[in-house]
Structures are given as C-alpha cells and as structure tokens.
C-alpha cells in the first residue's frame, strides 16, 4: 500500500511541477465530510443541501449534515465535475475507485450491450449495483450485458442539471430492495435554479482524431422562497469521434505479435483458407446443385489448389503464397489494421425540465421530466460468407465448414440451373468451363468477406422519464412524502453486413453477386444478400414510493427517529431478437421478455444512544408477482469517542432478483468467446492452420423459471480520522458473500475440455469423433450438450471437428466471496486569502474475489482478467485509485489528477486454459507463445495524469483548458485472444492509454 501511494504521489507531484503552465482538467474525486444526525422527512431527495446544512445521504431515509455515516459514501459534486472537465454521467461515476469487475465503459464496442455504459461497485457486477435518480429507480437498458445482466444505461442520464452524485459503497437492500448488493449510485438533480448557465467546449486527440464537442444550456426563473415556485429547462449535446486501431500503431493494430516474441494470429496473410475481402476458391464436389451448402467437406485435389478471384495485380496489400497441403497465391490482408476500432462514433443529447411549487405552508411539490437520446455507430470487420449457425438453428445450415460453394451453372430462377433453358456458366467459378459436362465435380468452395457491404451496427437508445411528488407535515410530528416515477426506453438496434442465407443462396445461384469484382455490385444486390436488420426493443419501470417519519423520544445522544414506507414497482422488458427466423448464420439470437410487479414495505430507526454512539437499524420486505419473497435487514453502528476519531461498521443482508433473461422461459442467448485449441487437436489438424487458429466458441442458454434469487451478506468495518479541521482520512474493509449465484454453465470449461479430450483417438469419421466428444460433454452434468458441430476438416476428414456451440444451463451454484480495502484522504490547506491547495485520494484494493463452485476447485479472480465471461473479460484489477491536487491562486485554478490501475495477470480461472482453478502463468496463461520465452502473462500497471487550467474572468465568464493523459502514457499490452475485437488491450481500464494525449478547451457562462 505504501509503495502504491508513493507512486501516485510522485506522479501527481511531478505532473503539477513540470506542467504547471499547461492546460488541463481534473476528473471527479471522492469527498467525505463528518456526519451528523439531523432528521429529514424524505425517502428520496427533494432538496440537497438545505439551508440548515442538512443533505440527503443515500442509504438512509433521514437527512444528515454530511456524509460520514456508518456506511462509506463517496460524493461527487457539480463543482467537482466542472473543474474536472467531466462531460457525462458515465465518466463521472466510473471514475470512482469502487468501480470494478464487470464495469462497462463507452469504448466497449463488442458484446451484447455495446452502446450502453454501467458501473459495477465492489466487483459485484452491473446487475448488483442499483442506479437511482433522485432516489427513484430508472428503467434498464433493453439489452442485457453478457446476454443476461440487467443495468441502467448511464448514457441515458442527463448531466446538465446534476447537482451531485452519491456513491454508497455498501449493501443497501434493506431500504432499496433488489440489486443493491454491491451498492447504490444516487444521481441527485438540482431542485431550483434561476438565471442562465451555459458551457461550450471542443477538442481532439494529439493525432487529430477522436474529436469531442459539447454544449449545455440551463435556464430557470421564479424565486421559490418569495414566489412559491421555480421552473427551469435545459439540455446537453455531446459528440465523440471515432478512433481506429491502425492510427495507434503496434501492438494495437494487429494480431501478429511475432516481432515481440508472440504468435502470428493473423491468418489473413499466410493461410489460403482464411476469408478476406478478396475472394479465394478451391474446387470441390456438390451433391445438390440447388444448394450452395451441399459442398463436400473434402477437396477435389490433393494437394488442394486455391485460386484468387481477384487478379493478383490488383491486391492492395501485396500477395502471399502457400505450397504445401494448400497450393496457391492470394491477396495479403491484416483485417485488424484495416477495420479495427478503438472507440466508436458517439452522439448524445438530452433535455430536462422541472417545476417546483409550494401549495401551502406545510405542502411542497414538484414535477420533472427528461428525455435522453444516445446513439453509438460501430464499425466491424466485414462479415464472412461463411458463418456459424446461430444458437438454436440446425447444424445443417452452419456454413463455417465445409462452407458455401459456387455452382458451375447459374440461371435467372436460381433453381435447377444445370438443366435450365437459360443456363450459363458461372463467371464467379473459375472451374465452370472445365466441368461444364459434369457440374457436380466443378463446384468452387468460397472463402470471402463482404468487403463491399459495410459491417457494423447503429444503436439508438431513447429514454423518457417523468417524476413527481408531494411532501409535507401532519400536525407537529409526522413528516410524509409521496413520489412517483415512470421511465421508458426504446432501443433501435440495426445490424448491417450480415448475409441472409436465403438471399445469399439466391444471389449465388443466379449469379447476381459479383465475387470477382464486388465493386460492380448494385445496391439492390447488396441489399438482397445482406439487408440491414433492425429490432426495436423496449423496457419500462413504474415506481410509487411513500413514507412517514418522526422523532419518537429523546435519548442521551439526541432524538430517536423512526420512519416507515412502502413501494410499488412495475417492470417490463421486450428485447426482440435480431435473428428470430434463424436465417442469418452468425448473428445473435439473444432475446428476453418479462413483466412483473413488486410490492415492498420498509422501515428505519436511528438511535443516538449516547453522544458517542449511534445505532441505525433498517429492514425491507419485497414480494414479487413471480413468487419471490425476501426480507433484507441491516444494522449500522458509529462510535466516536473523540472528535478526531470515529469507528463505524455495518452488517446487511440482501438479494438480487433474477433478470428476465435468466428467469423467463421465452428468453435465450448464446455468447461467443475466443478459444484456442491445444494438444492432440493441434496434432490431428496440423495440415490446416486455419482450422486450429483461435475461433469463437458459443455457449447457449435458455431462461430458467425455477432459478432462485441470489442472496448476500455484507460486512463493512471502518474508521474516520480527522486530526485537524483541514485533514481527514477514511479506511474501510468490506467482505461480501454472494450465495445461490446465478451463473451460466459453471462447468463450461470442463465441458469444452471433455469434448476435446477425445482428439487423440482414432475414428472412422468426423461424425463418429464428434459423437464421442459430445458424449463426454453430456457426462459433465444436466444441461450440458453439443448444439452445433463444425464440418470436418478437409485435410483431416476423420479427425475430431471443432465444437461451435455448446448448450449449458442457468443454475444457482454455491457462492462467491469478495473482500477489499477502501481508502480516502482529503486535505484542504489555505496558505493565504489568495492561495489554497486541495488534495484528495481515493483508492480501493481488491483482496479477494473467489468463486466457490459446488464441484471443483475455487476460482480466484482478483488480479486476473477473470471472470472472462463477465463483460467481455474486463478483468479484476487488485488496485484502482485516483489522486487529485488542485492549486487555486486568485482567479486561476490548476489541477492534476493521477489515475492508477494495478498490474493484472492474463489468466482467467473460468476459461478452459485453467484446469482445477490453476491461475499460474506457466499453466493457465490465456495467450501462450508457440516458441520463445516472452512474457505475455503479466499486464503492466497503468498510471496516467490529466491536467486542467481554469481562469475565472468574472462572475459571468470562465475559461478552461484540458490536457488528458498529459504524459501520453501508453496502455499496457494484453494479448487478448478471448475477445480479439478488443485488440491487445483491456478497454475497460486502459482506454486513455490507447487514445493517447488529448486537448480540449471551452468556456462557462452564467447570467
């Protein structure tokens, strides 16, 4: 710990000294202040802070003077965000060090929920972190992370009227119900404002790409104190430009790491069986001349002769040749360099409005509305003409191998062309003329990416939110509060570049698609082959909250306060499949549906037993229309023997209700993770490197109505030290046990290893080999089976074929234990009336993240890239922290903020590379060089610093400039074979090191 903090201190200090004249902006920081026990009347914040200094503290019904409660709470204020240059809620929340494994950032462009953003407190996952807006729930993103984890999209929350963000780092189901196991993020908006506030800014990266623009406007009128009302309206706009992988150079623009002792996983420049945008064919036979999927698994010649349909003189990147079991010359490619993306193009805009009014001396009310539109445009590499059949489809339509073939004859109808009156030789098939008299022997197996058809997706998420409430007093004792909120999300999700099987077959049999020169294809032909595919999905949430509170009697330490309340919620989800007819091989079939109601009652008691001892008790019972019923208790104690020292602790129990994707029988999905074959399989297929290269292996799951809620128990122990009025420290230990874990196929790795365990045996055919492998899979346990098997290897037709999709079950299994330490420090030193210094430190160390399956060894994730199946392998860094220093002299403010992500091992206990929980680099590294001793198992620590300069001209105008990642710190290498779309990096934690140094400047206006 001392070493880590010392490094942070040294880095930030050097940056401040060396770059004191630079432009900069500093991210949000944690700030905590001493607690008090002043009561309030609201279950969710109506105003914050009030004139008496009391503020709503997330995790309590009662309002406090500050946030040093029994539970650790991090507060990020609007002033923090403005000084930091934070431009969206996502970046504000994810900057907290408590955000851990499973976090989803804006740069996440792969996986099911690309386009969304989410926080994962204490490494417990996005579905175990509750997001509130003014104390009320908001609807979930219509797509689930990893196909089944629900979360609120942070991109859908406007920043323009955010007053502060409170991050409760403790279990909170006793007041908020399900999904608050890891903690609660409560985004508190402004309750009144008058005048006009505006900000404009713009910038780009040092390399001129990744343009970023933002504008915001907020206008309000009405003096609430004297006139009894206030109205404000406002809006935000933010644009983020695209950044390509190639622009950032090696090693982030290629899968070929031979120059640093790694492997060449780019098969597009040395293996003729690898599809590229320049088509290659080899001759084979075709048993059904009407069906391009009826090509033989074996090649027509030995060795197999390959022909490039693109004239070799037209190859944009040169050529390569093979002269072994495959013979031929083709165009050279590196698809990562040509198409890889680091960040997509993003655009967000939103609008907010609020009316606050006083009905009488004892009743106040408000009504608020917001609209948010978040769009992400993602570019992918062109889709292959050969794709794995989607989960649930027939293996007969899997086109991965033997793949698609081009017939000898084509005709206008595309049916029975060999005998049709208008038949003609296929210009796309170079063997057609030689086999005109025997068309079944002259088919051309095709290896091709649709280079003339853009591939990617557009995802537009619109969220409407309406809230309102009344609060007041009954007599002189009871305070009451009633609030309601409704939010609705509409996701327009369009995928493009995927070949529709029916359209592709017709285009092949009629010769409509030109594979020799795709640039000549008409748009109508491209639309026939690969039409844009759109699915519109919806989610909604209706919440009604009510509470009563009062002081009952006086204890030696103050008034004993009591509150009771209730809640009703209605949750709906319609996540429609993009591939409902299973006619688009390779495209996801994920879908989820659900509709449920929740009734809940809760209470809280705050008892200041003595001046030095405060005890807080709370509990809540939730009943779901689906049959779930849970009571969640919590107890908290704060002991402060002297003003300078306080000890605190909490114990709580909570639960996570199954998501609709996990529990509804209509829901299903399959996830694909990169898999690298090893051992006997490599030997059996040594003649075909493209068959043994890393490939995507799918796992399919169907919602299980019998699945039970996850349950938790959380323990937090901590201390607060305030030796002086200008210096404070906090240290907290947390330990969370999650039981009845809802997991997808906990023995998936065992099942995969079981299938490939027969690779060294001799079989009469590929079918016999796969049958033996699948029998081993079924023996693993209930719910495990083979779903889709690849076609046989043409160069080893009797060897075990690849497993493409595995069936695995949703189950409640065993438990996980996550433990860690959290540290904060806050110093505020006033040297003179003109000069002051503020320093804040926020650090978390994950001591333990252990999954205890019912059978097998403990899976240990802390400090590794596991769990690999969570949020596309973002990993679990042991250390996360940020340290901010701000120097203010008169009207000039200079800040530096240094971020730390600790080193990580490139192993994952939930992958097939780990046997019996082994996470040693020697046995379990996900990436293993085939030769040499280069170390790809240790991912280095990442430290970078942002710098910000703000000049206040007067009360109406201020200007600021930012240099992000001022030292241009480079992201550490992670040879990512599990998710090769995230090229050699961990996008969750290292994105600033990929983007590099950035510059922004802007101005604030207030009238």
PDB file of N, CA, C and O in Angstrom, residues 237 596 840:
ATOM      1  N   UNK A 237     -25.654  18.527 -25.277  1.00  0.00           N
ATOM      2  CA  UNK A 237     -25.284  17.842 -26.518  1.00  0.00           C
ATOM      3  C   UNK A 237     -23.813  17.465 -26.413  1.00  0.00           C
ATOM      4  O   UNK A 237     -22.972  18.277 -25.993  1.00  0.00           O
ATOM      5  N   UNK A 596     -43.376  -8.007 -14.447  1.00  0.00           N
ATOM      6  CA  UNK A 596     -43.625  -8.378 -13.056  1.00  0.00           C
ATOM      7  C   UNK A 596     -43.910  -7.144 -12.219  1.00  0.00           C
ATOM      8  O   UNK A 596     -43.516  -6.020 -12.571  1.00  0.00           O
ATOM      9  N   UNK A 840      -6.995  15.204  -2.739  1.00  0.00           N
ATOM     10  CA  UNK A 840      -7.940  14.130  -2.430  1.00  0.00           C
ATOM     11  C   UNK A 840      -7.445  12.828  -3.027  1.00  0.00           C
ATOM     12  O   UNK A 840      -7.018  12.787  -4.185  1.00  0.00           O
TER      13      UNK A 840
END
